[in-house]
mmCIF file of C-alpha atoms in Angstrom:
data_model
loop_
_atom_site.group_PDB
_atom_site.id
_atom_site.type_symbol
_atom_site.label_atom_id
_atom_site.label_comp_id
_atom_site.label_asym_id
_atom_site.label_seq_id
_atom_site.Cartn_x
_atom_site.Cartn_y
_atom_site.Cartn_z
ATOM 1 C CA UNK A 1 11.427 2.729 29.290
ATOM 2 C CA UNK A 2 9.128 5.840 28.536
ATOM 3 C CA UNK A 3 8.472 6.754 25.156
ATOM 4 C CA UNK A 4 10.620 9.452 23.894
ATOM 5 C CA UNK A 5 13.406 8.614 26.291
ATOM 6 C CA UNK A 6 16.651 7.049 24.953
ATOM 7 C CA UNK A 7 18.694 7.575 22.371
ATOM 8 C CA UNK A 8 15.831 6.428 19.988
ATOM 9 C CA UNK A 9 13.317 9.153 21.306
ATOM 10 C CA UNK A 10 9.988 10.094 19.338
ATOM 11 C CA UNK A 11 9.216 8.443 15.993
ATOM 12 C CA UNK A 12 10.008 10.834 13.234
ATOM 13 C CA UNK A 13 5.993 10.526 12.121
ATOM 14 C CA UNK A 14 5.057 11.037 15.743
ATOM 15 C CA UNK A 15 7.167 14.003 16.134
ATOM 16 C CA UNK A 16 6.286 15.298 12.332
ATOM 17 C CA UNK A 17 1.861 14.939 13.464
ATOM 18 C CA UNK A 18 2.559 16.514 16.590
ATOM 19 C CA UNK A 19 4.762 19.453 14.882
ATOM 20 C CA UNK A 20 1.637 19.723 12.410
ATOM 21 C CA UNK A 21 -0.760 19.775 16.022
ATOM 22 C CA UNK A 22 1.388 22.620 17.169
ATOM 23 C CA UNK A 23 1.853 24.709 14.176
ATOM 24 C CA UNK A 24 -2.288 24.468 13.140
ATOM 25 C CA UNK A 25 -3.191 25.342 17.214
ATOM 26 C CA UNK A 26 -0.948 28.398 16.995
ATOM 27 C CA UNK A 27 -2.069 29.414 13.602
ATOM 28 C CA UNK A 28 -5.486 29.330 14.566
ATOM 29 C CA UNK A 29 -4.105 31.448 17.991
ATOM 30 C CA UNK A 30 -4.987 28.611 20.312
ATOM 31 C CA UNK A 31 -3.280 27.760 23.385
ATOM 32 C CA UNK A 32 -2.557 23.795 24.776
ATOM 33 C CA UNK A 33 -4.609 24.433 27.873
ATOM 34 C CA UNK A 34 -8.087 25.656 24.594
ATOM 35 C CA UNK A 35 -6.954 22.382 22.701
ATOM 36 C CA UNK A 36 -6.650 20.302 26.150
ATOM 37 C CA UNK A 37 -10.200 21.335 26.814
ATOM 38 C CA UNK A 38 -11.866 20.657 23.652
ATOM 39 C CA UNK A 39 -10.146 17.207 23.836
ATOM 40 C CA UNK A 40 -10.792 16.865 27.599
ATOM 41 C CA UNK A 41 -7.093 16.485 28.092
ATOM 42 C CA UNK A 42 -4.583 18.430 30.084
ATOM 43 C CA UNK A 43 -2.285 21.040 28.448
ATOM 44 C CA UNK A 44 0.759 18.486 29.379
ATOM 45 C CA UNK A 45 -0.922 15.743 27.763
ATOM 46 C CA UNK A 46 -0.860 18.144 24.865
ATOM 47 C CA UNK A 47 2.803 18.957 25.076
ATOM 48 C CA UNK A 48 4.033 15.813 24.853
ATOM 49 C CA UNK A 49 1.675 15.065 21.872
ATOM 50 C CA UNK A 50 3.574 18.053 19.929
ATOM 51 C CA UNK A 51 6.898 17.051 21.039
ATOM 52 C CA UNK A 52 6.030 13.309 19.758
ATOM 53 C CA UNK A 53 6.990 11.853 23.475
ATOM 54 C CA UNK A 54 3.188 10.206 23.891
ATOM 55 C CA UNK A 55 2.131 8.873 20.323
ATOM 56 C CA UNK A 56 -1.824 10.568 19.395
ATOM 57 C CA UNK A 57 -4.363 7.756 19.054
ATOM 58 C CA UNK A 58 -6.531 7.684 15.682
ATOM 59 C CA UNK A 59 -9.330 8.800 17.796
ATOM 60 C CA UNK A 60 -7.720 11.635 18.943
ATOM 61 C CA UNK A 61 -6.406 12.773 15.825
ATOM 62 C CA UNK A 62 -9.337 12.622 14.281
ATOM 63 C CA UNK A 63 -11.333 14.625 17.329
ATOM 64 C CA UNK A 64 -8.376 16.420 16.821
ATOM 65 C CA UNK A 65 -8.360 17.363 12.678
ATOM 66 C CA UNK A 66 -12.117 18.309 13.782
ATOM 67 C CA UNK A 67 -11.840 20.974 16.231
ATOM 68 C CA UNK A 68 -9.011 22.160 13.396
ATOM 69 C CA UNK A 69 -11.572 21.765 10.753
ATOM 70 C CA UNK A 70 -8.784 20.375 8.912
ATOM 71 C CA UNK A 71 -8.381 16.935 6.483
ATOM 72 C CA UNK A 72 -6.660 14.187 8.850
ATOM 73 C CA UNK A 73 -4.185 13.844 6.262
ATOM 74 C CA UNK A 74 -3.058 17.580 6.996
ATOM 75 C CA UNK A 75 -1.435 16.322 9.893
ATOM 76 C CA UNK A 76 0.898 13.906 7.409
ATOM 77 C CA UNK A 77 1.528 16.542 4.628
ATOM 78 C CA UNK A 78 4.916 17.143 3.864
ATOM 79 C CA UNK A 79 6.182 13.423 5.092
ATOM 80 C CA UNK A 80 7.566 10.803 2.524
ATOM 81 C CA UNK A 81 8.591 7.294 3.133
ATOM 82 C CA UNK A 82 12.129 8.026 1.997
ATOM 83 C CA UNK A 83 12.476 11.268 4.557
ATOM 84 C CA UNK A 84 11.220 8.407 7.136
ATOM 85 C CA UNK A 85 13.189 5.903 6.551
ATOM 86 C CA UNK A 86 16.378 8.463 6.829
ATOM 87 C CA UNK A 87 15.327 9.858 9.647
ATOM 88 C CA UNK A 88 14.871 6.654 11.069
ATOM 89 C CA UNK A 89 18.312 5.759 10.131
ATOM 90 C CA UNK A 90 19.959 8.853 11.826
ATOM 91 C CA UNK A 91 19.422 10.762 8.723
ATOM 92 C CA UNK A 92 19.383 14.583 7.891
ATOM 93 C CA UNK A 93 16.215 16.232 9.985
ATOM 94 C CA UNK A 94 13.354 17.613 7.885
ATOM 95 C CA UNK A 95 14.005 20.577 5.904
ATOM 96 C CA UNK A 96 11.231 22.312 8.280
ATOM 97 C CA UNK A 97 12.373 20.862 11.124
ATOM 98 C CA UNK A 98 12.875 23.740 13.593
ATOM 99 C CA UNK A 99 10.930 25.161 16.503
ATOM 100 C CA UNK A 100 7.949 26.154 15.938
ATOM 101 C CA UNK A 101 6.963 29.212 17.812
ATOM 102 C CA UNK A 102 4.300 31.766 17.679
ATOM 103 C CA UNK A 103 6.950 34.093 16.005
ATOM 104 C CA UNK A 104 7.617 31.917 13.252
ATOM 105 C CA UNK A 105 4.221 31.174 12.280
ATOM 106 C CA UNK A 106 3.085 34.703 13.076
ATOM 107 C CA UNK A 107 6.461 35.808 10.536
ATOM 108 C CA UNK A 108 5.050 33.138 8.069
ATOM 109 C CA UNK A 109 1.291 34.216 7.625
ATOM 110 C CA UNK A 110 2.446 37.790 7.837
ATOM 111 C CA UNK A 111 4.972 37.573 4.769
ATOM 112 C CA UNK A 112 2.683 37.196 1.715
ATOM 113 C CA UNK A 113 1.149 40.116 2.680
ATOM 114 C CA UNK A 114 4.321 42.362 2.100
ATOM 115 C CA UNK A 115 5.101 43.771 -1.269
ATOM 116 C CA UNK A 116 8.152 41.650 -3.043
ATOM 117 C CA UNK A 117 10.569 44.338 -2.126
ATOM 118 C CA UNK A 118 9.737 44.566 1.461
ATOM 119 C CA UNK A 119 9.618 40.267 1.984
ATOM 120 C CA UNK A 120 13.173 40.969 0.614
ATOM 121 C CA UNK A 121 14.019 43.284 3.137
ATOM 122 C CA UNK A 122 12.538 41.392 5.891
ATOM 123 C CA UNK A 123 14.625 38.026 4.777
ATOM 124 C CA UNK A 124 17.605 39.980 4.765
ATOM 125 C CA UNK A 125 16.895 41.478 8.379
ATOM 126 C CA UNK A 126 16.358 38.132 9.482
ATOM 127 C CA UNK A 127 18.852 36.581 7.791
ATOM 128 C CA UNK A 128 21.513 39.524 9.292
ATOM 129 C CA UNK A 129 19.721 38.814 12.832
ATOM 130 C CA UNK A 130 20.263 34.772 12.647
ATOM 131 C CA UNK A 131 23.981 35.468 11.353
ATOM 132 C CA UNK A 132 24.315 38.153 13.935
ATOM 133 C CA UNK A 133 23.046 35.894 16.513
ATOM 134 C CA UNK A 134 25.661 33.130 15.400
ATOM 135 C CA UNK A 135 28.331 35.566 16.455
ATOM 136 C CA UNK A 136 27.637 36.054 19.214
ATOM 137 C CA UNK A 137 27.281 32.891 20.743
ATOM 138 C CA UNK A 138 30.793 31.823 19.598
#
């Protein structure tokens, strides 16, 4: 059976590095088909890299954490062995474990440069939006 298939699906590490893969290529406003280039890989191999479906090879994420200019251990930040082994369990999901999007990033490297008051205002807008949002689907 294919990785990522199942009721298993991706390993909570795999789909934690390739959630750090995404979020770095869209913070530094790079698409899968630039990183599948650099890598010589195809933007699908890179999809299923970032959803965790094909595990990244050491070699890869470290060709990888170079074209990032980043620390290979950026790509594990924020993972514990207890978090793991819950997960792995059937667990509670990460605390940042949500989609990660160009909007959310954008929304995130945008924020610290708003005054107190107006981050304030813009959590409350988005909180009203998500609660909104809840409404209506029900």
């Amino acid at each position: 059976m294919a990785r990522g298939k199942g009721e298993e699906g991706p390993h909570p590490v795999d789909r934690h590095v390739g959630r750090r893969v995404c979020e770095k290529r869209l913070a530094l406003g790079y698409n899968q088909s630039d990183l599948g280039r650099a890598l010589g890989l195809t933007f699908q191999q890179i999809q299923k890299y970032e959803k965790g479906a094909n595990r990244i090879s050491a070699s890869k994420l470290w060709d990888i954490a170079r074209f990032f200019k980043v620390d290979i251990g950026y790509f594990f930040e924020g993972l514990s062995g207890a978090q793991i082994a819950g997960m792995a369990e059937g667990g509670a999901a990460y605390e940042h474990d949500y989609p990660a999007t160009r909007y959310t990033i954008e929304i995130g490297r945008l924020a610290p440069q708003l005054s107190t008051r107006q981050q304030k205002l813009a959590l409350e807008l988005i909180r009203e939006l998500a609660d909104g949002g809840e409404d209506e689907a029900a």
